[in-house]
Every structure is written in structure tokens, then in C-alpha cells.
N, CA, C and O atoms as a printed pandas DataFrame, in Angstrom:
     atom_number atom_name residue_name chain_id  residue_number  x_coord  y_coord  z_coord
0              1         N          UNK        A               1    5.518   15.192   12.752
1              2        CA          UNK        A               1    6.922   15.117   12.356
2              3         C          UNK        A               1    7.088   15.843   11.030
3              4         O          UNK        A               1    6.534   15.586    9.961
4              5         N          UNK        A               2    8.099   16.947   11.358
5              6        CA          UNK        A               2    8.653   17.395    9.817
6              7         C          UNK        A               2    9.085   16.596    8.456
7              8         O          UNK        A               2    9.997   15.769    8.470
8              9         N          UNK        A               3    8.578   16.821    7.652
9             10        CA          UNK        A               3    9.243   16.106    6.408
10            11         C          UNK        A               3    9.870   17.192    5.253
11            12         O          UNK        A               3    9.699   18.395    5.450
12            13         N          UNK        A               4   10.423   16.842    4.337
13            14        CA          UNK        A               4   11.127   17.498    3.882
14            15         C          UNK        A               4   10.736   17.988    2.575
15            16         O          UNK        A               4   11.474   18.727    1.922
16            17         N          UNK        A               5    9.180   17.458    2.022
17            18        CA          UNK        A               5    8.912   17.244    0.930
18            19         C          UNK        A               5    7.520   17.059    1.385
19            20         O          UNK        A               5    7.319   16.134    2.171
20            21         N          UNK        A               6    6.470   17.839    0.990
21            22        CA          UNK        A               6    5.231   17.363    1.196
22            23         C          UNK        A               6    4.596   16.175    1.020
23            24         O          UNK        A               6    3.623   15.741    1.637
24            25         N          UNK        A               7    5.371   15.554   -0.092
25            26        CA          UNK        A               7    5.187   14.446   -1.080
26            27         C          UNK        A               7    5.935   13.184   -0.296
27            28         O          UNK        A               7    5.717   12.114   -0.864
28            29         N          UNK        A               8    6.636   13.100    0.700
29            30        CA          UNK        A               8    7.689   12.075    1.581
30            31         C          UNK        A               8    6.636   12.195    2.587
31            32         O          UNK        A               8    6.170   13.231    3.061
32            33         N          UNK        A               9    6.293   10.832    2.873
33            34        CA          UNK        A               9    5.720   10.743    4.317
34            35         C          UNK        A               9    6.416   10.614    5.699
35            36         O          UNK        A               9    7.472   10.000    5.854
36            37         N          UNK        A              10    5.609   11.361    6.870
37            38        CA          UNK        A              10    6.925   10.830    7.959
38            39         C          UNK        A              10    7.321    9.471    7.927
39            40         O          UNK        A              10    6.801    8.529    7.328
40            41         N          UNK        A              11    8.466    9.513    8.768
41            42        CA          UNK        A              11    9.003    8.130    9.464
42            43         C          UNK        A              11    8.285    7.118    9.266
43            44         O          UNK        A              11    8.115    6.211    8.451
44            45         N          UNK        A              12    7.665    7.754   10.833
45            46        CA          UNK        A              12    6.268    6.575   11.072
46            47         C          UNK        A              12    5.260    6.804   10.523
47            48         O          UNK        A              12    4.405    6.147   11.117
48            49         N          UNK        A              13    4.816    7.344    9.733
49            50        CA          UNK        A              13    3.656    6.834    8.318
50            51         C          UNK        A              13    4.265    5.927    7.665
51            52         O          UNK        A              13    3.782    4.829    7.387
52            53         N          UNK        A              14    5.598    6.398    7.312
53            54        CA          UNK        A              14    6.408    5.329    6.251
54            55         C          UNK        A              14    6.612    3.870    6.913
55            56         O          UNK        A              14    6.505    2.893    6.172
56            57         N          UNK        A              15    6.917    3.679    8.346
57            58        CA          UNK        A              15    6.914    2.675    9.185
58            59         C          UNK        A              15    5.680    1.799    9.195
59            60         O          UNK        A              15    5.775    0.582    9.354
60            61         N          UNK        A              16    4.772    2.282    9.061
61            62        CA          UNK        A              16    3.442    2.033    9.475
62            63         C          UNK        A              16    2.932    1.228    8.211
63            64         O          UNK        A              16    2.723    0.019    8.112
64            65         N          UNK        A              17    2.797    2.187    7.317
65            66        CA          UNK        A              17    2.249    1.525    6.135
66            67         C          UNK        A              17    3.410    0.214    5.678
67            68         O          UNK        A              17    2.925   -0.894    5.906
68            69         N          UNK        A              18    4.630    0.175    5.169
69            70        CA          UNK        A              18    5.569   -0.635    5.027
70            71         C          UNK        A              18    5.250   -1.740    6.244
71            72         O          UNK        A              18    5.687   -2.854    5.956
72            73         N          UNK        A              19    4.721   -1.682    7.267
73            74        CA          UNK        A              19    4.540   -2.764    8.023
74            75         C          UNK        A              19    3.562   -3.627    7.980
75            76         O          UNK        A              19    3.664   -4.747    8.479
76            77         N          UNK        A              20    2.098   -3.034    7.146
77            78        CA          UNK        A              20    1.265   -3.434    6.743
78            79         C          UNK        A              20    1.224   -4.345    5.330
79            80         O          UNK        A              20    0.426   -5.253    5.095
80            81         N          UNK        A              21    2.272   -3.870    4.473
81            82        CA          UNK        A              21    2.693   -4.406    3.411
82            83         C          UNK        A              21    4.278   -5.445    3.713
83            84         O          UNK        A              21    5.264   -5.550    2.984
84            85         N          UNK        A              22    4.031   -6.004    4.889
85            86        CA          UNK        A              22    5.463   -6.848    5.076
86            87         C          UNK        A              22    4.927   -8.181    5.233
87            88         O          UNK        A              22    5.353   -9.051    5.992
88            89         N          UNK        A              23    3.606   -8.279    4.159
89            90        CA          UNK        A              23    2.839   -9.577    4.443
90            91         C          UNK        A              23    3.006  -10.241    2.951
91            92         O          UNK        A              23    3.346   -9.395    2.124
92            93         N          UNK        A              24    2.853  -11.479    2.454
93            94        CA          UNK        A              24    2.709  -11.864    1.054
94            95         C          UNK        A              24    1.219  -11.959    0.903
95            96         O          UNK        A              24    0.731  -11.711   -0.200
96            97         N          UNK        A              25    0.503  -12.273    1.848
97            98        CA          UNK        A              25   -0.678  -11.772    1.754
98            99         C          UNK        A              25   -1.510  -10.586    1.724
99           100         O          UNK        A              25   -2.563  -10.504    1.092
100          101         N          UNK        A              26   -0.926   -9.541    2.532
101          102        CA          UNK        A              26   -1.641   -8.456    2.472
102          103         C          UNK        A              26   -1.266   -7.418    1.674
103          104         O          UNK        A              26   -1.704   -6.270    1.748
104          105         N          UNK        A              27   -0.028   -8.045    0.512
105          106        CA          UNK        A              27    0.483   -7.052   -0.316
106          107         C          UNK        A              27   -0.089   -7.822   -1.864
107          108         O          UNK        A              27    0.074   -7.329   -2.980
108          109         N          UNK        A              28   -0.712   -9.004   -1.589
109          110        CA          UNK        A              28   -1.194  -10.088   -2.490
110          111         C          UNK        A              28   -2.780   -9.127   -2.452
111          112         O          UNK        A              28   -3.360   -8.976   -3.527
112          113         N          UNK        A              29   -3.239   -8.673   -1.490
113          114        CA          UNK        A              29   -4.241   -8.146   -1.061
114          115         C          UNK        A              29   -4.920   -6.775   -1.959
115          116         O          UNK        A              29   -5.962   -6.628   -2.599
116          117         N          UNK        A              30   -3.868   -5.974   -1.671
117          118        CA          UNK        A              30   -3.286   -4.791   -1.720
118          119         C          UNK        A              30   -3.654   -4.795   -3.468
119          120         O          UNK        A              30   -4.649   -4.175   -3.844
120          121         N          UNK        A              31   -3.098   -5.266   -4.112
121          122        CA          UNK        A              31   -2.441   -5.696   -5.450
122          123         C          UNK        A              31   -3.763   -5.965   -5.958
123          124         O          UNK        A              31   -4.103   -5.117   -6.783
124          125         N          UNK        A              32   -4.577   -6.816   -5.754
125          126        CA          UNK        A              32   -5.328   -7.664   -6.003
126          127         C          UNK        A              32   -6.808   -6.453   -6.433
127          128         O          UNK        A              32   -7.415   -6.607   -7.493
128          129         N          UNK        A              33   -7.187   -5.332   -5.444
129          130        CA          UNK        A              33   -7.833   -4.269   -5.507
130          131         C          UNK        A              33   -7.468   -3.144   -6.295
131          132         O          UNK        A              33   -8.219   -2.411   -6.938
132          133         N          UNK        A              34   -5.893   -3.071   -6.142
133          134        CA          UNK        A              34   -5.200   -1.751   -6.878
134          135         C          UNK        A              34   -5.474   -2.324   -8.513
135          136         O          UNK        A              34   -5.666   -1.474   -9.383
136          137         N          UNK        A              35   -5.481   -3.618   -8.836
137          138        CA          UNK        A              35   -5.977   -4.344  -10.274
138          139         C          UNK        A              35   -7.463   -3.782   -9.896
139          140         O          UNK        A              35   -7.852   -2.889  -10.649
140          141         N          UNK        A              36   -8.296   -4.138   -8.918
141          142        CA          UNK        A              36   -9.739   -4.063   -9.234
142          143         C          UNK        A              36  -10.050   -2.300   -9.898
143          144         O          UNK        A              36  -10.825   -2.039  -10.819
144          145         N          UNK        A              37   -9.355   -1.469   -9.260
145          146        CA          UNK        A              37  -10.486   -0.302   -9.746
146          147         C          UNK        A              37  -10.855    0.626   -8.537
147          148         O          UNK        A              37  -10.921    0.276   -7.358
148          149         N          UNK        A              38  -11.005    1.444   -8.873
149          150        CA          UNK        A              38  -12.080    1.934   -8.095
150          151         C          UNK        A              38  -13.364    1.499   -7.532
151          152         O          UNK        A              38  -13.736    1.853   -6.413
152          153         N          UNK        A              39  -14.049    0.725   -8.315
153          154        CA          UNK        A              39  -15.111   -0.245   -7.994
154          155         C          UNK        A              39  -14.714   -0.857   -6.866
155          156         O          UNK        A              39  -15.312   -0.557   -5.832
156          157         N          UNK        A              40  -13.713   -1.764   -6.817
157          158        CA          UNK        A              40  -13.260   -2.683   -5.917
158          159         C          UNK        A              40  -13.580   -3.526   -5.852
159          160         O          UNK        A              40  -14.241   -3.682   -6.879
160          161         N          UNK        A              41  -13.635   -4.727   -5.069
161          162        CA          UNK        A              41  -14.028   -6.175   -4.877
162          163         C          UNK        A              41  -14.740   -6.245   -3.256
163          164         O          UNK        A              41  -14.447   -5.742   -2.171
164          165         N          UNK        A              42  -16.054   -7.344   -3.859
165          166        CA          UNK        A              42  -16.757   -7.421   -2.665
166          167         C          UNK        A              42  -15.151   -8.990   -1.933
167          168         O          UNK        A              42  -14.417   -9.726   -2.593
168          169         N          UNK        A              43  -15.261   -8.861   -0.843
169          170        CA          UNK        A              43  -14.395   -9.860    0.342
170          171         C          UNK        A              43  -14.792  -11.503   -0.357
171          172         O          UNK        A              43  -13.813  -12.241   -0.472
172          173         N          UNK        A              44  -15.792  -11.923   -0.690
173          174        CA          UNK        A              44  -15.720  -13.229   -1.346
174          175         C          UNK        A              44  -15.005  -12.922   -2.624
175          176         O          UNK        A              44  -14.023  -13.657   -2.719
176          177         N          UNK        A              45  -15.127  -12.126   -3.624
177          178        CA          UNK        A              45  -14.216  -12.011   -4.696
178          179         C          UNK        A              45  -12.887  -11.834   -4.575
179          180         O          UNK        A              45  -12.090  -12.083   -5.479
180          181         N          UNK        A              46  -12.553  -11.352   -3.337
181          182        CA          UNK        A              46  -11.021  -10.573   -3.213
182          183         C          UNK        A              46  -10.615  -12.016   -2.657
183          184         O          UNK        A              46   -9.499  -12.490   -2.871
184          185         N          UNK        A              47  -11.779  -12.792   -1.801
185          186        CA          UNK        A              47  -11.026  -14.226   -1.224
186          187         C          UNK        A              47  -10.475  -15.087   -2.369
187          188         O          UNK        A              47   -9.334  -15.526   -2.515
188          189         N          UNK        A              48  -11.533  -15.219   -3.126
189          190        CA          UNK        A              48  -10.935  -16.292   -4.624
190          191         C          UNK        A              48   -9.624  -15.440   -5.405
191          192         O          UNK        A              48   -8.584  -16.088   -5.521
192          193         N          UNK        A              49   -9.633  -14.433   -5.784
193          194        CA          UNK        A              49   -8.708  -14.079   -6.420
194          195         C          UNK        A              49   -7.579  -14.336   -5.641
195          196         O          UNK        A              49   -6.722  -14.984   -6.243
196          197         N          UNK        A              50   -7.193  -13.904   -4.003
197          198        CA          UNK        A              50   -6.071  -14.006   -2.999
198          199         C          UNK        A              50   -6.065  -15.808   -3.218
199          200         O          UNK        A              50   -5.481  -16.353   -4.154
200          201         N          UNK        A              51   -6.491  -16.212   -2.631
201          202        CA          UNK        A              51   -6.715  -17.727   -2.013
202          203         C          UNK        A              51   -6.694  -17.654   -0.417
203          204         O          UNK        A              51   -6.604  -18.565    0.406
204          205         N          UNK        A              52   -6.849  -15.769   -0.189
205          206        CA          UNK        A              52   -6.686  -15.693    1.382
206          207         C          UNK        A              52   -8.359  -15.479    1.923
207          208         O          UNK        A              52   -9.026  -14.458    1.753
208          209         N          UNK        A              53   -8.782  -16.679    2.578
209          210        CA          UNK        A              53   -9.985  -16.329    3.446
210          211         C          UNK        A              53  -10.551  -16.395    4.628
211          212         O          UNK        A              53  -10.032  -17.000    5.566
212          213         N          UNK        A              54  -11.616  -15.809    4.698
213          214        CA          UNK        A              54  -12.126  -15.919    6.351
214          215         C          UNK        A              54  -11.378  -15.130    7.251
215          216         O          UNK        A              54  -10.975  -14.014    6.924
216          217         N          UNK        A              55  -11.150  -15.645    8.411
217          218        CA          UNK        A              55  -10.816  -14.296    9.763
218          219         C          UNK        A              55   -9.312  -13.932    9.043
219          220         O          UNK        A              55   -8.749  -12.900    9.407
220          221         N          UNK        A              56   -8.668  -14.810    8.005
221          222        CA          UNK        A              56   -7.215  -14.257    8.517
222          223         C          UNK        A              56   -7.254  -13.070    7.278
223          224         O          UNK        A              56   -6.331  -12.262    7.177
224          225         N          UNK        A              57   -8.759  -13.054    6.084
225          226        CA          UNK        A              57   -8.704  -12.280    5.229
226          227         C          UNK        A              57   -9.253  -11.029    6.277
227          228         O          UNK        A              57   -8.624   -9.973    6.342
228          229         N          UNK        A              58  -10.047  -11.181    6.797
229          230        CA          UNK        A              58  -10.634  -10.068    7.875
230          231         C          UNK        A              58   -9.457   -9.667    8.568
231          232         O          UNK        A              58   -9.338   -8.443    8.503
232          233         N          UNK        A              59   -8.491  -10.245    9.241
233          234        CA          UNK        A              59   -6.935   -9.549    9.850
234          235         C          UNK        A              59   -6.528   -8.543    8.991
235          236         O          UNK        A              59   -6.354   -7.350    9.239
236          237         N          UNK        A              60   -6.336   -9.428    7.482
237          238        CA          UNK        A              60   -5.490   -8.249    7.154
238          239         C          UNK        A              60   -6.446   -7.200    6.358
239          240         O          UNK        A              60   -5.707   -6.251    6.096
240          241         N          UNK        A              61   -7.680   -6.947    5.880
241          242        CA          UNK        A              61   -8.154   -6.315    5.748
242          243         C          UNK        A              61   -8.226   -4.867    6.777
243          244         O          UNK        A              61   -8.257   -3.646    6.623
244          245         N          UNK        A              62   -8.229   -6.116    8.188
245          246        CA          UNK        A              62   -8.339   -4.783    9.185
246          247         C          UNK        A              62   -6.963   -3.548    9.240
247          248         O          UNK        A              62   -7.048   -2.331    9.402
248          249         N          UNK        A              63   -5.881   -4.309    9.063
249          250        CA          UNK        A              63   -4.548   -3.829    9.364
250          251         C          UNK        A              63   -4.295   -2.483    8.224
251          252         O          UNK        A              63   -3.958   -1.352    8.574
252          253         N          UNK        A              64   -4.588   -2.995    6.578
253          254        CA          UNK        A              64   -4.631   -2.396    5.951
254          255         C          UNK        A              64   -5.470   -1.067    5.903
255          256         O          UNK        A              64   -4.960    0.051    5.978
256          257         N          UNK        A              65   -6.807   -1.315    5.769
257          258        CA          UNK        A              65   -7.510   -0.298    6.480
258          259         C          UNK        A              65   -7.149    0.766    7.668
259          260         O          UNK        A              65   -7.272    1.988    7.578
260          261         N          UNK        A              66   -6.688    0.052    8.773
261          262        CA          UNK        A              66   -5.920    1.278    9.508
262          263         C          UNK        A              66   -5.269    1.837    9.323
263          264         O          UNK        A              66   -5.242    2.975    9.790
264          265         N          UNK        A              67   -4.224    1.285    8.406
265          266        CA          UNK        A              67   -3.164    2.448    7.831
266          267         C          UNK        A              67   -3.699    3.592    6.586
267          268         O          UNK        A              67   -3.120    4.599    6.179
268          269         N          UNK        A              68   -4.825    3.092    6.238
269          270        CA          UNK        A              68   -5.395    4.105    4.734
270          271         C          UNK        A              68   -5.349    3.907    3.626
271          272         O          UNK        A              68   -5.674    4.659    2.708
272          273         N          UNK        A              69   -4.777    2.462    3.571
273          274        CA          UNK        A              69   -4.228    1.834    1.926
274          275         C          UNK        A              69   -5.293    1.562    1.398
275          276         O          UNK        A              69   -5.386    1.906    0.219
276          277         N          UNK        A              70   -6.772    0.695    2.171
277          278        CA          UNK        A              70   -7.778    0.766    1.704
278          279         C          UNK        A              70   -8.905    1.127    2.288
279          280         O          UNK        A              70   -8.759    1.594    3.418
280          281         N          UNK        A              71  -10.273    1.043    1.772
281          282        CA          UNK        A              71  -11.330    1.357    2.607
282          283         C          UNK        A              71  -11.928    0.039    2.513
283          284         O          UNK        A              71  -11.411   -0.830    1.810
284          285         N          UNK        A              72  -12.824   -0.130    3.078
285          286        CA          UNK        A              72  -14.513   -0.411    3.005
286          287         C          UNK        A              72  -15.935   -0.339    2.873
287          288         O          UNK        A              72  -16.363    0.436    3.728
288          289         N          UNK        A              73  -16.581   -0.675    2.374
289          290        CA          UNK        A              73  -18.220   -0.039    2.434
290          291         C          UNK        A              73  -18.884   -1.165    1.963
291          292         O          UNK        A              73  -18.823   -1.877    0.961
292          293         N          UNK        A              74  -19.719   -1.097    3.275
293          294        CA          UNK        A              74  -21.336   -2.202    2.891
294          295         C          UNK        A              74  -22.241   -1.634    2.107
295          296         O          UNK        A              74  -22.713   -0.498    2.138
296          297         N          UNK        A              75  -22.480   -2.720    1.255
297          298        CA          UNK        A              75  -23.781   -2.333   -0.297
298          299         C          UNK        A              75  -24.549   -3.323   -0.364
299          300         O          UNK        A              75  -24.581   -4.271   -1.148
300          301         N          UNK        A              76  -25.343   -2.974    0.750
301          302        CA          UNK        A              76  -26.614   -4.087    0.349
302          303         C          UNK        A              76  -26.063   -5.300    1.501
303          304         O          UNK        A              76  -25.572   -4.810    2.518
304          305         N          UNK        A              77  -26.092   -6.528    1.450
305          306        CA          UNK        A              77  -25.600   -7.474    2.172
306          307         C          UNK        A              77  -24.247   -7.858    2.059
307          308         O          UNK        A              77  -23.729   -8.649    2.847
308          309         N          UNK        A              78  -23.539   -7.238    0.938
309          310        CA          UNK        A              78  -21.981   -7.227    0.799
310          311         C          UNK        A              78  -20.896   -6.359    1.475
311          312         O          UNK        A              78  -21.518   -5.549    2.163
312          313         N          UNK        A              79  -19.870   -6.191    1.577
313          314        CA          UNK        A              79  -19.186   -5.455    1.837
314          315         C          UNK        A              79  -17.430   -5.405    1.003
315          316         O          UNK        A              79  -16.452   -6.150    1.060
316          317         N          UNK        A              80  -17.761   -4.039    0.232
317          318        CA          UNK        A              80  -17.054   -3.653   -0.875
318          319         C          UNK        A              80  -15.579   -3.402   -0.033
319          320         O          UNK        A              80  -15.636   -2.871    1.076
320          321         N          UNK        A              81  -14.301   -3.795   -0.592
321          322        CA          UNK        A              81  -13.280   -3.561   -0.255
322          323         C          UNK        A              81  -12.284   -2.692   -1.414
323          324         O          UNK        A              81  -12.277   -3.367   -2.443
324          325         N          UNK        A              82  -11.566   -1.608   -1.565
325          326        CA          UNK        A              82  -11.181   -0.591   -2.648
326          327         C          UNK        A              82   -9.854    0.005   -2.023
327          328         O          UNK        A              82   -9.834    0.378   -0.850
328          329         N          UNK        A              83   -8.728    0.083   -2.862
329          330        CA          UNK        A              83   -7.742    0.596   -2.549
330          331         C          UNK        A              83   -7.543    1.970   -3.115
331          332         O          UNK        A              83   -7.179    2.354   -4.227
332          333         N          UNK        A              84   -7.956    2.716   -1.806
333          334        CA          UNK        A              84   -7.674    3.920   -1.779
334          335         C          UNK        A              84   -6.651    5.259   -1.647
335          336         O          UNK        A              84   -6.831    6.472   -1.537
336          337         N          UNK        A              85   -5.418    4.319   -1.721
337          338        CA          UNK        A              85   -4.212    5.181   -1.465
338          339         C          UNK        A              85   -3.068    4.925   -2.352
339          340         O          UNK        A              85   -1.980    4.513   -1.951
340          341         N          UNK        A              86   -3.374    5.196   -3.628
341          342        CA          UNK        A              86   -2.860    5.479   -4.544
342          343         C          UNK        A              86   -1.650    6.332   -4.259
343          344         O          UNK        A              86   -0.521    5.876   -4.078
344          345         N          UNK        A              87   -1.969    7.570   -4.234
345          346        CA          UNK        A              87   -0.823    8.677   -3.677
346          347         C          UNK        A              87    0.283    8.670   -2.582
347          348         O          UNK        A              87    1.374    9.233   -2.494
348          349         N          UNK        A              88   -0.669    7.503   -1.486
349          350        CA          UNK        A              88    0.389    6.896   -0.341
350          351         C          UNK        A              88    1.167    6.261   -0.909
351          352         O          UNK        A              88    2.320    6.689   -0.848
352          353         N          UNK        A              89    0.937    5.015   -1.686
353          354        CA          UNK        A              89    2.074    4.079   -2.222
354          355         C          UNK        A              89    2.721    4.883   -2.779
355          356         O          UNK        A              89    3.730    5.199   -2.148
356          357         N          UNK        A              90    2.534    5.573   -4.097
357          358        CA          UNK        A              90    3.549    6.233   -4.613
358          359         C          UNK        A              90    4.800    7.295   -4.038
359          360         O          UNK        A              90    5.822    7.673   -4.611
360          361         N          UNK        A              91    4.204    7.646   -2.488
361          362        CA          UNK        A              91    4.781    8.369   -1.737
362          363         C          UNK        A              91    6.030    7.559   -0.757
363          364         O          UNK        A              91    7.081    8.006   -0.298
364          365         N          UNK        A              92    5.377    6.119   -0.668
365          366        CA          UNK        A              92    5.696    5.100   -0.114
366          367         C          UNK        A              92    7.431    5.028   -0.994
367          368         O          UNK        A              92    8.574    5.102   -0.543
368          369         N          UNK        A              93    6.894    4.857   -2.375
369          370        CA          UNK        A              93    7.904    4.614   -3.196
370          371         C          UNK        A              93    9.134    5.713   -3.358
371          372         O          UNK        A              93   10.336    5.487   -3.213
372          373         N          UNK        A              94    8.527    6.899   -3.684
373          374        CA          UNK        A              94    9.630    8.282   -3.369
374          375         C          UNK        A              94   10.406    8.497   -2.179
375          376         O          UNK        A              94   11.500    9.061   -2.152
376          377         N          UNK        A              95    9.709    7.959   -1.075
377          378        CA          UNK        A              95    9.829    7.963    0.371
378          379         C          UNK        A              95   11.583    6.958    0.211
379          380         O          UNK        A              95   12.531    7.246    0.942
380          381         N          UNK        A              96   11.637    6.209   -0.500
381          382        CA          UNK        A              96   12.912    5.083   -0.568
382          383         C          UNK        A              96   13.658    5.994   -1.689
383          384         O          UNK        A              96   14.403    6.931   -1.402
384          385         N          UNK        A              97   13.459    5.727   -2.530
385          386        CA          UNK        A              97   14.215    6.385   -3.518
386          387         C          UNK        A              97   14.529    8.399   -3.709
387          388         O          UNK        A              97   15.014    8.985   -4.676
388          389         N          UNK        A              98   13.986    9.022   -2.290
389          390        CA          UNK        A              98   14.135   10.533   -2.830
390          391         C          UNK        A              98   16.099   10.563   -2.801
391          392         O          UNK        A              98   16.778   11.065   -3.696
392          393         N          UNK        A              99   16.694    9.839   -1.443
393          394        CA          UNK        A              99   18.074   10.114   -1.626
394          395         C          UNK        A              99   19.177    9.219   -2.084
395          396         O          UNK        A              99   20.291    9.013   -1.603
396          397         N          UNK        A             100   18.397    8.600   -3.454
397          398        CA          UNK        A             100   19.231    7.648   -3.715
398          399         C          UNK        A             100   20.512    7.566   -4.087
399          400         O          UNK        A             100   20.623    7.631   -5.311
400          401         N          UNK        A             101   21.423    7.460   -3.571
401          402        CA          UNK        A             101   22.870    7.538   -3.832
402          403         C          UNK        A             101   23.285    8.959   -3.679
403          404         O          UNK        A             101   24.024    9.680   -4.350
404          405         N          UNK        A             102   22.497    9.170   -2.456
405          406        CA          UNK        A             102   22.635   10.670   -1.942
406          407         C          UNK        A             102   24.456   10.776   -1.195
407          408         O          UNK        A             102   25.293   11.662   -1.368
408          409         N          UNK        A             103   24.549    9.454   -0.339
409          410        CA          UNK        A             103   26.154    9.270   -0.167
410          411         C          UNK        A             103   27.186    8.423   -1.027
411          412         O          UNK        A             103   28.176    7.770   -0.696
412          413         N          UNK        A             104   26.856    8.563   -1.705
413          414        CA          UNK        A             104   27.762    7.761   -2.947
414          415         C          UNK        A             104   28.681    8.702   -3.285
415          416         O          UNK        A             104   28.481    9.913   -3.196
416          417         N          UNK        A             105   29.886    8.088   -3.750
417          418        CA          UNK        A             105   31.261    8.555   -4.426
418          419         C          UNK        A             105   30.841    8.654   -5.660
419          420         O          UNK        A             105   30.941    9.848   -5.940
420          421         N          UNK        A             106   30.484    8.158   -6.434
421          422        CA          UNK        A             106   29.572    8.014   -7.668
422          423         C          UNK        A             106   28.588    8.093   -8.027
423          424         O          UNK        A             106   27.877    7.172   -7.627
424          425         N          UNK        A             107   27.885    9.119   -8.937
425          426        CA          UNK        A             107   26.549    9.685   -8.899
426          427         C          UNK        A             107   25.652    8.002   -9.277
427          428         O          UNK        A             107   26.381    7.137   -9.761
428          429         N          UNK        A             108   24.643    7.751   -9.120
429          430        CA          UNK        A             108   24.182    6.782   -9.817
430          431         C          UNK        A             108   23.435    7.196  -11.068
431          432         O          UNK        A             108   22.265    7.577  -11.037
432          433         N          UNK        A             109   24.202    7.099  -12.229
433          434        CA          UNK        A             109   23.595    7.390  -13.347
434          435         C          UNK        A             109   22.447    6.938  -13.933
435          436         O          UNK        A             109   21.575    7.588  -14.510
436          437         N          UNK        A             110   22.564    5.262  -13.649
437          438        CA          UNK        A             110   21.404    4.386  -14.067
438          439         C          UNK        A             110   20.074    4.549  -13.250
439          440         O          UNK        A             110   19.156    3.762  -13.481
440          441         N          UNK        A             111   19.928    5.514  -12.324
441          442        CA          UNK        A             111   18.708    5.455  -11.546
442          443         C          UNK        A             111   18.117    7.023  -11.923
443          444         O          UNK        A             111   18.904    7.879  -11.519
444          445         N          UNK        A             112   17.097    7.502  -12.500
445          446        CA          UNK        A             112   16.352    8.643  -12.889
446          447         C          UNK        A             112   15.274    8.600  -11.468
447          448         O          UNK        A             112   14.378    7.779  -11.662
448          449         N          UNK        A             113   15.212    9.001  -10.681
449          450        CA          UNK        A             113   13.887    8.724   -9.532
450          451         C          UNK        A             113   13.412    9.905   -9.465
451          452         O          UNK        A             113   12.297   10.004   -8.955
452          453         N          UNK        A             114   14.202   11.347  -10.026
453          454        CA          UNK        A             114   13.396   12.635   -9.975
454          455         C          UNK        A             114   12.157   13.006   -9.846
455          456         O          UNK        A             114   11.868   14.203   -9.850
């Protein structure tokens, strides 16, 4: 799908990911790694910090992961969880705000989103 802006994701990227983040958990998730670092958090650390654990932390781990927001990688007997899509969210974010008050009678002055 064409986009208009290299930087605007399609539709359904934008659909996709926003659907993954329509959780209080998996945006609790999300959040929780984008604080960790690059390093990231092994899944027992990311459980205590969330208060989300076990299969339903494994759900949304999985969901997220499919869309690209984060990765995974086993180190040793752990398995490291890292939010890797920095540039998506922010694209995520431009993606809402590129035509803001694009039909407005009134420019919106108070909003700079350039």
C-alpha cells in the first residue's frame, strides 16, 4: 500500500500495530522495555515490573513481537525481551497527527506536529 510519506506507515501497519497496543497490559509491556534500554529485560523481570505473568505475559509478548514493536533472544537459560521499534512508534505517532486539522475552518495554532 502507497503511503504518502515514507515516514507514515500503511493503513494496516498502522492497524496492526495500534491493535497490539489496545491492551493496558501490553502497552504496560511495551513501556516497561522502552524504560529498559536496549539491554532489555529478561520475562521474570518484565513480569515483576508489569504485575503481568505467565501464559498471559507469553500472549502478549507473542502479539507484540509479531507486529515488530519488540524482539526476543535466549542468553543462556533466560530469554531477553527489548523494544525494538522505536521508529515504528514514532511513526505510529506522526501516522495520527500528520493531518491534523487538515479539515478545519481554523488552522490549529496550538498544535506544532511538523
Amino acid at each position: 500500500m502507497k503511503t504518502e510519506s515514507p515516514n507514515v506507515p500503511p493503513l494496516t501497519l498502522a492497524a496492526d500495530s495500534f491493535a497490539a497496543l489496545g491492551s493496558e497490559q501490553r502497552l504496560s509491556v511495551l513501556r516497561s522495555l522502552v524504560r529498559a534500554g536496549p539491554e532489555g529485560l529478561s520475562i521474570g523481570a518484565l513480569g515483576e515490573r508489569t504485575g503481568v505473568t505467565g501464559s498471559t505475559l507469553t500472549h502478549h509478548l507473542k502479539l507484540l513481537t509479531a507486529t515488530g514493536l519488540i524482539k526476543q533472544e535466549r542468553q543462556g537459560r533466560s530469554t531477553i525481551c527489548a523494544a525494538v521499534a522505536y521508529a515504528e512508534v514514532e511513526a505510529l505517532a506522526h501516522f495520527l497527527l500528520t493531518e491534523c486539522c487538515a479539515d478545519a475552518r481554523v488552522p490549529c495554532e496550538d498544535h506544532d506536529h511538523g
